PDB file of C-alpha atoms and ligand atoms in Angstrom:
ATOM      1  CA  UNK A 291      32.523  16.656  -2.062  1.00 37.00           C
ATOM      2  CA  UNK A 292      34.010  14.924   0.676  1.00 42.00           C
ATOM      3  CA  UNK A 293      35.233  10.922   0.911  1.00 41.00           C
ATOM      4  CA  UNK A 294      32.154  10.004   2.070  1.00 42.00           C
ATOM      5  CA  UNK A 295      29.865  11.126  -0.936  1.00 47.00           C
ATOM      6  CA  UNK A 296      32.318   9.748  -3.382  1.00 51.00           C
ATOM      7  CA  UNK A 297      31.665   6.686  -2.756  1.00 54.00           C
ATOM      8  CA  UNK A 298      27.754   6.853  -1.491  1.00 52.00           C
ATOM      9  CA  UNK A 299      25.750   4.910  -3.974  1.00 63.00           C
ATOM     10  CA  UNK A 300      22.432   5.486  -2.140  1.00 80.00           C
ATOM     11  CA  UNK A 301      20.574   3.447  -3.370  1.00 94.00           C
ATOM     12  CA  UNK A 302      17.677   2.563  -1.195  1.00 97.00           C
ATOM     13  CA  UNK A 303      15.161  -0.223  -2.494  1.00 97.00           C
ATOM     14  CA  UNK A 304      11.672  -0.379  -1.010  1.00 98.00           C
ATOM     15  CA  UNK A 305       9.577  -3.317  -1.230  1.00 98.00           C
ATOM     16  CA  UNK A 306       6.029  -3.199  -0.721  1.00 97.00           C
ATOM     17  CA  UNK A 307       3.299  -5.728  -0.975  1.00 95.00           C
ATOM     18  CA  UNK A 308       0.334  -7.172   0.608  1.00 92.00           C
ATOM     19  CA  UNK A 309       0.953  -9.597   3.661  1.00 84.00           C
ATOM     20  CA  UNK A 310       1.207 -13.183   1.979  1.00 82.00           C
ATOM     21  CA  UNK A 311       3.007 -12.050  -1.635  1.00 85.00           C
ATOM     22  CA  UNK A 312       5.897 -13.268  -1.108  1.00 86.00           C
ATOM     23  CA  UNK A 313       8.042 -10.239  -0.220  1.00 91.00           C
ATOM     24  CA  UNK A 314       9.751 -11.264   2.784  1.00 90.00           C
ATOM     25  CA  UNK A 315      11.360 -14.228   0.997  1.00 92.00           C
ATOM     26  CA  UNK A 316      12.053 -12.289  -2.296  1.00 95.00           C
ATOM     27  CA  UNK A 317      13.739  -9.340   0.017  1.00 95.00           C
ATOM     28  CA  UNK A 318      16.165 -12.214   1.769  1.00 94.00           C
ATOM     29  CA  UNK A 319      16.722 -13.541  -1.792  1.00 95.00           C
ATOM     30  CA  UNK A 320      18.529 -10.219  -2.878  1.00 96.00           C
ATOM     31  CA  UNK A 321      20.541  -9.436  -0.081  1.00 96.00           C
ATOM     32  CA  UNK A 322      21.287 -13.301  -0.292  1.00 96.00           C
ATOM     33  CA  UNK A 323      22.552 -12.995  -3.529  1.00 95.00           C
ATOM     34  CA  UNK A 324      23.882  -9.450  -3.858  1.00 95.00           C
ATOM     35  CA  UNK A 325      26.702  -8.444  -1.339  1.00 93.00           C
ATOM     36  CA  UNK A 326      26.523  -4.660  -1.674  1.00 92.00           C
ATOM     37  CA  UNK A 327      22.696  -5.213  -0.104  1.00 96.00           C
ATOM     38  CA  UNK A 328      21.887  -5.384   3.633  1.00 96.00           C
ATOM     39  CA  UNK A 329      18.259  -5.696   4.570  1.00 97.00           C
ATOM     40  CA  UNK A 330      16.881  -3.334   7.172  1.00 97.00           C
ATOM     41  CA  UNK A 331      15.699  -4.976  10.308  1.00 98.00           C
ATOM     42  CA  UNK A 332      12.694  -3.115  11.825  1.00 98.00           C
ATOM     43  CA  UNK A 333      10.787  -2.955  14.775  1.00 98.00           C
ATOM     44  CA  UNK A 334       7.981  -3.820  15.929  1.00 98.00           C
ATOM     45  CA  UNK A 335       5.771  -4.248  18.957  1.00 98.00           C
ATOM     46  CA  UNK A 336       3.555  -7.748  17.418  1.00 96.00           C
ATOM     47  CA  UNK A 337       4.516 -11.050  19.028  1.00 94.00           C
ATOM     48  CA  UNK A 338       7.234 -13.141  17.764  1.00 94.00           C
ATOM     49  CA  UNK A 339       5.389 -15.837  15.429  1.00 88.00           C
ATOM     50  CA  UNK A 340       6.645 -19.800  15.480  1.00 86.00           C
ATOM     51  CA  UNK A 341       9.934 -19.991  14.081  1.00 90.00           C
ATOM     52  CA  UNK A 342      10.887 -15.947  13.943  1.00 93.00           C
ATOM     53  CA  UNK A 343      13.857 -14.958  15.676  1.00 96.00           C
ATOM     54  CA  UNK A 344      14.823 -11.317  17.617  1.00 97.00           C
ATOM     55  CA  UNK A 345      16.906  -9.424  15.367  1.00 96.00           C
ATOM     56  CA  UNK A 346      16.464 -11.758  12.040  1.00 95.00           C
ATOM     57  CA  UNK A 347      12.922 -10.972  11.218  1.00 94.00           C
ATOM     58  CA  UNK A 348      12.167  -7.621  13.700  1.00 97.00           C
ATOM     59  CA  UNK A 349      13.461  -6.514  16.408  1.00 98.00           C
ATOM     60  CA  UNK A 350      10.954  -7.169  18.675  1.00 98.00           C
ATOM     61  CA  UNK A 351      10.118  -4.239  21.629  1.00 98.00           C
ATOM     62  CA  UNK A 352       7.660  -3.167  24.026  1.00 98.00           C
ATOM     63  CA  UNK A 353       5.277  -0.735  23.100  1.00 98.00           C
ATOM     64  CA  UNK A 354       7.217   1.864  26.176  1.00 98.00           C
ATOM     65  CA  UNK A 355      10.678   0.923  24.165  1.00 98.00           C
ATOM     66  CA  UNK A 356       9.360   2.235  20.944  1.00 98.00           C
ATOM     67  CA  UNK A 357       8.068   4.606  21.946  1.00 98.00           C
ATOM     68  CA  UNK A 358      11.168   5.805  23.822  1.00 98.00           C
ATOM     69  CA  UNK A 359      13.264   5.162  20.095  1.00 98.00           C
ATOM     70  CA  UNK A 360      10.668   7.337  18.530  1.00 97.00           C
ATOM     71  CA  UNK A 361      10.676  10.019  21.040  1.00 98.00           C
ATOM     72  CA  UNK A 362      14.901  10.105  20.751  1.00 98.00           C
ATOM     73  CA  UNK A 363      14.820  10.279  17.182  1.00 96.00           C
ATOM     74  CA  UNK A 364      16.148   6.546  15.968  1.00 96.00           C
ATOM     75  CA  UNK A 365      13.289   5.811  13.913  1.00 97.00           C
ATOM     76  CA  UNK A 366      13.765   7.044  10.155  1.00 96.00           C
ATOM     77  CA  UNK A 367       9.682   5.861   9.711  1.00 97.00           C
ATOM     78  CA  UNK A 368       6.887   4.153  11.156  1.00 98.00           C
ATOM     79  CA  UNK A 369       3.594   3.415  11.096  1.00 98.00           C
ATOM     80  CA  UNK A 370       0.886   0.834  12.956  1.00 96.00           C
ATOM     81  CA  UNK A 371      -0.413  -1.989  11.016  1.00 92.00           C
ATOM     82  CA  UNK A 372      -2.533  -4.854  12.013  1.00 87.00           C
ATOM     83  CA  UNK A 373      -2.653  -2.872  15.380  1.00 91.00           C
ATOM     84  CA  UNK A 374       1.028  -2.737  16.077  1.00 96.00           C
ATOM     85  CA  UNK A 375       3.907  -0.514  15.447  1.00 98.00           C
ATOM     86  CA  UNK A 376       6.324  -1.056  13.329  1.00 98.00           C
ATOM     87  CA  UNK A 377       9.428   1.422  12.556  1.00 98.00           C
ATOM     88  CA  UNK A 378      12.626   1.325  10.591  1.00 98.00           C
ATOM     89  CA  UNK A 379      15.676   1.840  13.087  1.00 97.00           C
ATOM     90  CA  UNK A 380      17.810   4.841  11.164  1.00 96.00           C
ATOM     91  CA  UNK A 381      20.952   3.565  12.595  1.00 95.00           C
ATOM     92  CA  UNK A 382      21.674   0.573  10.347  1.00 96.00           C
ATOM     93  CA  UNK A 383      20.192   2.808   6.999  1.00 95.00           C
ATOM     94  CA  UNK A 384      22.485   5.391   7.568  1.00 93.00           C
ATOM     95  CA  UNK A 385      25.639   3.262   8.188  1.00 93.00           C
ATOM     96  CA  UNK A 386      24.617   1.032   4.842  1.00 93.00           C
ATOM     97  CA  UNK A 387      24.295   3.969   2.978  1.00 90.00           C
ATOM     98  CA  UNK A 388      27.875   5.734   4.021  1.00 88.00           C
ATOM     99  CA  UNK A 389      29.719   2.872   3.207  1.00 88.00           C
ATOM    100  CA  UNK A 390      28.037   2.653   0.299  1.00 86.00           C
ATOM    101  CA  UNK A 391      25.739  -0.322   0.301  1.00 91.00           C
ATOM    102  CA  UNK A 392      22.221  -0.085  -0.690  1.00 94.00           C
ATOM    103  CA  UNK A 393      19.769  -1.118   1.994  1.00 97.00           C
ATOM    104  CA  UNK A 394      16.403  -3.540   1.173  1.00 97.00           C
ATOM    105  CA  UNK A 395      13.293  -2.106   3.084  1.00 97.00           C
ATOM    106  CA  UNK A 396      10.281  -4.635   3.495  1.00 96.00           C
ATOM    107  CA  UNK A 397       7.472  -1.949   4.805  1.00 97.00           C
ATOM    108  CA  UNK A 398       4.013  -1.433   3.495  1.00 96.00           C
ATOM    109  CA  UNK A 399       3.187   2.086   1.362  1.00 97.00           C
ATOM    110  CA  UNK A 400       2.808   3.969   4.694  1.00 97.00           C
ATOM    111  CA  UNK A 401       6.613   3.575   5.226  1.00 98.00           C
ATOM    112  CA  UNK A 402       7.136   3.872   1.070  1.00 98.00           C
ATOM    113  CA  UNK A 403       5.495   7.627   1.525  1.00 98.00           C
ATOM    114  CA  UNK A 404       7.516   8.278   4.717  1.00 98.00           C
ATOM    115  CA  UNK A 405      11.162   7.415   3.502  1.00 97.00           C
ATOM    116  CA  UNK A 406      10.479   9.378  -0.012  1.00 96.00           C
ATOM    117  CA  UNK A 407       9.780  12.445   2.568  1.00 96.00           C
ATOM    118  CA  UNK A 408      12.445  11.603   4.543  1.00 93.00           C
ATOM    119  CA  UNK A 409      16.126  13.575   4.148  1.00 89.00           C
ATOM    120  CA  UNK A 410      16.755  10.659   2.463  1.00 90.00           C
ATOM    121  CA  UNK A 411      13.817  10.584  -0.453  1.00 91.00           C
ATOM    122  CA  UNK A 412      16.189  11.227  -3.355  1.00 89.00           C
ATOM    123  CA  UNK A 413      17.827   7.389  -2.445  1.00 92.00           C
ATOM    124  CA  UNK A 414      14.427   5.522  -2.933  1.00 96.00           C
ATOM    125  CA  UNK A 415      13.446   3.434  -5.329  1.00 97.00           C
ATOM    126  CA  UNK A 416      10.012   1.318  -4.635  1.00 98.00           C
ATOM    127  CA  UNK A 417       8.787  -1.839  -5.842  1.00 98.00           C
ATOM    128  CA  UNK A 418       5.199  -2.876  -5.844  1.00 98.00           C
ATOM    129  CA  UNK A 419       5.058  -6.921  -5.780  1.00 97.00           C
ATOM    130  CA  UNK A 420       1.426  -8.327  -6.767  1.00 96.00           C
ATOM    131  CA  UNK A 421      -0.305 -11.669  -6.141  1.00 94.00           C
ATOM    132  CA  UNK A 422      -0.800 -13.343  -9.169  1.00 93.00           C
ATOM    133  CA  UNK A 423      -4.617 -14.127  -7.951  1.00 94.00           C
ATOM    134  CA  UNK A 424      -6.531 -12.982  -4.526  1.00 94.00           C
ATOM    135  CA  UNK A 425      -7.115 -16.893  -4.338  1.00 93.00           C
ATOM    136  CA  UNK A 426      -3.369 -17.323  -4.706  1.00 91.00           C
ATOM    137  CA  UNK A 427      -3.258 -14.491  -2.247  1.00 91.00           C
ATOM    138  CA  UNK A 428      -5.703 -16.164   0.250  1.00 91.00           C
ATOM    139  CA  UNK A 429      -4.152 -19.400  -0.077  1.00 90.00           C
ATOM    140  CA  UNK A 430      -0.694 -18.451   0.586  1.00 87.00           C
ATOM    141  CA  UNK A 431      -2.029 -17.057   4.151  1.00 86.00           C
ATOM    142  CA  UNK A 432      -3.672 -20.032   4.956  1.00 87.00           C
ATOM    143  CA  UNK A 433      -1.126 -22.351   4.060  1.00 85.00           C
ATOM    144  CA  UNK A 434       2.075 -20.159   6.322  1.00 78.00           C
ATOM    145  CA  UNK A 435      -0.141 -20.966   8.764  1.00 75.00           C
ATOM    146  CA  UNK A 436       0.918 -18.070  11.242  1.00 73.00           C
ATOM    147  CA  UNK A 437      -2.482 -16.596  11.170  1.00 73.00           C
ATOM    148  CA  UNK A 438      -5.971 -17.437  12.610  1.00 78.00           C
ATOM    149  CA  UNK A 439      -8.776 -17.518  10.277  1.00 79.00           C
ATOM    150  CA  UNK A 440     -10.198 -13.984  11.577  1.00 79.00           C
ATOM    151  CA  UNK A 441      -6.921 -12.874  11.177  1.00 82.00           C
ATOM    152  CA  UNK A 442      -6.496 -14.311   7.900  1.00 86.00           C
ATOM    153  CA  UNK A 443      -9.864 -11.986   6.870  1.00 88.00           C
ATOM    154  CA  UNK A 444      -8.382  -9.147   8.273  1.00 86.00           C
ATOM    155  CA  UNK A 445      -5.282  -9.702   6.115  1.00 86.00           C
ATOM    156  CA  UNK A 446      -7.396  -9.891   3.024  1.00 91.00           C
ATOM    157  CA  UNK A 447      -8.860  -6.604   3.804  1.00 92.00           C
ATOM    158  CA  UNK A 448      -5.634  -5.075   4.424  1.00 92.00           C
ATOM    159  CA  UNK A 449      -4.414  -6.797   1.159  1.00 93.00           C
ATOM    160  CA  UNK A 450      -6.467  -4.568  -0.735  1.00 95.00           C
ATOM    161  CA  UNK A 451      -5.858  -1.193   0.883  1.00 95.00           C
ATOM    162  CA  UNK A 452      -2.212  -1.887   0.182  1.00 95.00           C
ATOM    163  CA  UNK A 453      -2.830  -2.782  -3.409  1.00 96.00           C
ATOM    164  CA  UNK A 454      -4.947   0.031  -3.777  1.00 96.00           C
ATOM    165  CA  UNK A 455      -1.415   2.051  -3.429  1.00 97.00           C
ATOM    166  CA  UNK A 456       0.350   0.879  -6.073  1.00 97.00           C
ATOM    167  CA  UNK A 457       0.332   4.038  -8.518  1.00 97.00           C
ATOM    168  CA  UNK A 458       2.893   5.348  -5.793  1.00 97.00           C
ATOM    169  CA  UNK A 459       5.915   3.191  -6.479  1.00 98.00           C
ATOM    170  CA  UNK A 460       8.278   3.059  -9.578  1.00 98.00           C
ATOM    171  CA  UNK A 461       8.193  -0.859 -10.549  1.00 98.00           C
ATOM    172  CA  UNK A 462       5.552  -3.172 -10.232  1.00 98.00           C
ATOM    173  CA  UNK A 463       6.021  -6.985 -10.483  1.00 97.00           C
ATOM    174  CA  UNK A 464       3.039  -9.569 -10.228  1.00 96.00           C
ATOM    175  CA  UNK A 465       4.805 -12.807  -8.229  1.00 95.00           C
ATOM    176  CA  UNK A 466       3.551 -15.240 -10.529  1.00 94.00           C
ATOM    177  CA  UNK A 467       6.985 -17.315 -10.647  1.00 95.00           C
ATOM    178  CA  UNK A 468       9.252 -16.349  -7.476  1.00 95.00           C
ATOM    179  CA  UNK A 469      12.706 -17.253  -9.584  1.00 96.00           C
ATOM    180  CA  UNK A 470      11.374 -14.790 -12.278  1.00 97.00           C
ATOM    181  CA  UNK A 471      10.006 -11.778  -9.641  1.00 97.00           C
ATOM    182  CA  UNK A 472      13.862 -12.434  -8.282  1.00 97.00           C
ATOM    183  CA  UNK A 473      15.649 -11.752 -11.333  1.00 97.00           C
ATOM    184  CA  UNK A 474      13.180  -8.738 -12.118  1.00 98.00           C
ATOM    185  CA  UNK A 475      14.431  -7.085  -8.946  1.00 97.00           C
ATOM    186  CA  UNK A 476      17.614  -7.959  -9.824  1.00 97.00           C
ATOM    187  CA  UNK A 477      17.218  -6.258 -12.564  1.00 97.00           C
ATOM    188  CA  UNK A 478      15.709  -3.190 -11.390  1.00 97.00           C
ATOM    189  CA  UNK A 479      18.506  -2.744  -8.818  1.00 95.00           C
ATOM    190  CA  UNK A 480      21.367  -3.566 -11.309  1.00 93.00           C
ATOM    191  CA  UNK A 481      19.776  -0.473 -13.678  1.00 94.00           C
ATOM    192  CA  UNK A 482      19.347   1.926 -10.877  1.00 94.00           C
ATOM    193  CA  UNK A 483      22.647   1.471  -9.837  1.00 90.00           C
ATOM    194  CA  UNK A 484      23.985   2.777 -12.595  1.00 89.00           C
ATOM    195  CA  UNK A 485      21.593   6.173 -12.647  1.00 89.00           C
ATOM    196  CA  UNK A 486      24.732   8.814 -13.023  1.00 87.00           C
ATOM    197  CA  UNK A 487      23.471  10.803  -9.703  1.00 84.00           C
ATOM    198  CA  UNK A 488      24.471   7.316  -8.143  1.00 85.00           C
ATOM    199  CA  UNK A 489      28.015   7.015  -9.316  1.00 84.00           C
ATOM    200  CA  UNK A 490      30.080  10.183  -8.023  1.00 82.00           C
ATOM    201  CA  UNK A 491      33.072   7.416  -8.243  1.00 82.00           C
ATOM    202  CA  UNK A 492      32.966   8.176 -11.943  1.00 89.00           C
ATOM    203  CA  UNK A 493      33.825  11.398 -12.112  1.00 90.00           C
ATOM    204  CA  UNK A 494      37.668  10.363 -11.274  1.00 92.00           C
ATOM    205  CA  UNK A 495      37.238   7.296 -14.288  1.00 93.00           C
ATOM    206  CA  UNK A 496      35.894  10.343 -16.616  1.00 94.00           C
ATOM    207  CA  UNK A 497      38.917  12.196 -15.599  1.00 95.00           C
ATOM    208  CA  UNK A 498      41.404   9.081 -16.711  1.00 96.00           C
ATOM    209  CA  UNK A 499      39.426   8.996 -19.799  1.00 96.00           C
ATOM    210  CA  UNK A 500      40.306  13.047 -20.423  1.00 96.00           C
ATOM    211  CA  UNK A 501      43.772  12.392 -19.446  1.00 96.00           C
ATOM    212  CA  UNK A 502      44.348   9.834 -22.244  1.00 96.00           C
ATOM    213  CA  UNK A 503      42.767  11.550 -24.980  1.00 96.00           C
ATOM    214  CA  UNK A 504      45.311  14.601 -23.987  1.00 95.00           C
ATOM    215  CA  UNK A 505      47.971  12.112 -24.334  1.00 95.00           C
ATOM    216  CA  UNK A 506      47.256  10.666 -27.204  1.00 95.00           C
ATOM    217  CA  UNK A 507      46.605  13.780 -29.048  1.00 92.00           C
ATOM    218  CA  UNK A 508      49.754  15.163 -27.771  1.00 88.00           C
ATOM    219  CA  UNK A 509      51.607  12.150 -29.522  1.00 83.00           C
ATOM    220  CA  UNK A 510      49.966  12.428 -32.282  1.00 78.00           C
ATOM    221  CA  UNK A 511      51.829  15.980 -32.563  1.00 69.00           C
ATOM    222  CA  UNK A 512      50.805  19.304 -34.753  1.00 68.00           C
TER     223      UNK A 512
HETATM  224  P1  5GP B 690       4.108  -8.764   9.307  1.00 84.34           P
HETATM  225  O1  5GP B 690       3.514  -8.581  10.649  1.00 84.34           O
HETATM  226  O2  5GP B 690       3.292  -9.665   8.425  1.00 84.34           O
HETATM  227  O3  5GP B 690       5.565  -9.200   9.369  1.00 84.34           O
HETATM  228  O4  5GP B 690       4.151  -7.349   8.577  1.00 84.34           O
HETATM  229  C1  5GP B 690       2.979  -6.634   8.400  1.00 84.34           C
HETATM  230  C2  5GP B 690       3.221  -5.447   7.496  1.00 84.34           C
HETATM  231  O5  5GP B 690       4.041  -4.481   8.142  1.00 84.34           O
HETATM  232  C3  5GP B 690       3.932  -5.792   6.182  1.00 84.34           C
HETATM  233  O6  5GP B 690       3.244  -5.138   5.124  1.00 84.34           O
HETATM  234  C4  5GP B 690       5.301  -5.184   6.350  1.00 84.34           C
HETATM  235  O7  5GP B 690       5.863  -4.783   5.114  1.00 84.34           O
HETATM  236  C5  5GP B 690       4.996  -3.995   7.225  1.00 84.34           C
HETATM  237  N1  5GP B 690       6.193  -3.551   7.922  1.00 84.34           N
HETATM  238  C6  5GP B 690       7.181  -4.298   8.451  1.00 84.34           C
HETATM  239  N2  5GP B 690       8.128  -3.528   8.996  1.00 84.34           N
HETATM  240  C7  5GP B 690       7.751  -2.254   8.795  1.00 84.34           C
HETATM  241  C8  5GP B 690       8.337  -0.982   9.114  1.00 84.34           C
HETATM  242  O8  5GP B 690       9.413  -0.868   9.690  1.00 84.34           O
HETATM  243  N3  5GP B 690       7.636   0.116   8.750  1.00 84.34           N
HETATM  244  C9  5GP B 690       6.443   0.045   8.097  1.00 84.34           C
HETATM  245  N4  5GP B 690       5.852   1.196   7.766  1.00 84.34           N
HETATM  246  N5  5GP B 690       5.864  -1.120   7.779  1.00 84.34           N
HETATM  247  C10 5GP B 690       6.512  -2.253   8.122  1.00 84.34           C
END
């Protein structure tokens, strides 16, 4: 096992939801709040909206530029949705990962399936988040105002095909309280860190351990 894999925690946290659930904020929330997170950026080819900035929210490209990062291999996933493409640079994941930070992934359950076939599977864990209520669901759309009202239909469509994947992830959450759906994550990611196949650092802290029962039982004498 070299340096690198000692200290690899992997841990690689998906979150998945329909548009409007709250996700985005509740994905900034962690990384806000837990230093050995980094949120992955992705691409995509949809328009800026109001108040969205290049390289915060997405990366925004051409349709010829991502298709050029596809074609040369710097895309660990991606997937159209709403029309547009959207893909996770690999990059960013990769360097997260060997200096052993877990990354926060905010893609629907096309890029869930994709990164647990990826090289990389083994790393994922995947969060469902709910609406509390398709009204709640609905309202929350309108209200961000960011979307027309056809689009806002579309969305609601869309919402259910998403939810309708939900058997595929490990955790689901219903966002009824966003403090509470925080903490839950929290608490999801504080377990999984401490899954043994995720703490290779150990193995040297097991070894102390062995070395001081030897000791002691050699004081103790025969
Ligand atoms: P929005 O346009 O509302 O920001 O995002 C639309 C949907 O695309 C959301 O469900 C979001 O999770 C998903 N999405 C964002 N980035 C990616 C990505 O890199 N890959 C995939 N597969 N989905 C993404």
């Amino acid at each position: 096992m070299n340096m690198g894999d000692r200290r690899r925690k992997g841990l690689m946290l998906v979150l998945s939801s329909p548009s409007g659930a709250g996700k985005s904020s509740l994905a900034r929330e962690l990384v806000a709040s837990d230093p050995e997170l980094v949120l992955s950026v992705s691409m995509t080819t949809r328009n800026p909206r109001q108040g969205e900035v290049n390289g915060r929210e997405y990366f925004f490209v051409s349709d010829h530029r991502f298709a050029n990062e596809v074609a040369a291999g710097s895309i660990l996933e991606h997937a159209v949705v709403f029309g547009h493409r959207y893909g996770t640079p690999r990059g960013p994941v990769e360097d997260a990962l060997n200096a052993g930070r877990g990354v926060v992934f905010d893609v629907d359950w096309q890029g869930c399936a994709q990164l647990r076939a990826s090289p990389l599977g083994r790393h994922v864990v995947a969060v469902f988040i709910l609406p509390p209520s398709i009204g709640e669901l609905e309202q929350r759309l309108i209200s961000r105002g960011q979307d027309s009202a056809e689009n806002v239909s579309g969305r609601m469509d869309r919402a259910m095909e998403e939810i309708g994947h939900f058997r595929e992830y490990d955790y689901v959450l219903i966002n009824e309280d966003f403090r509470q759906c925080a903490d839950a994550i929290r608490g999801i990611v504080a377990v999984e860190k401490n899954r043994s196949a995720r703490r290779p650092d150990i193995a040297a802290f097991v070894e102390d351990l062995s070395a001081e029962f030897e000791s002691r039982r050699g004081d103790e004498g025969p």
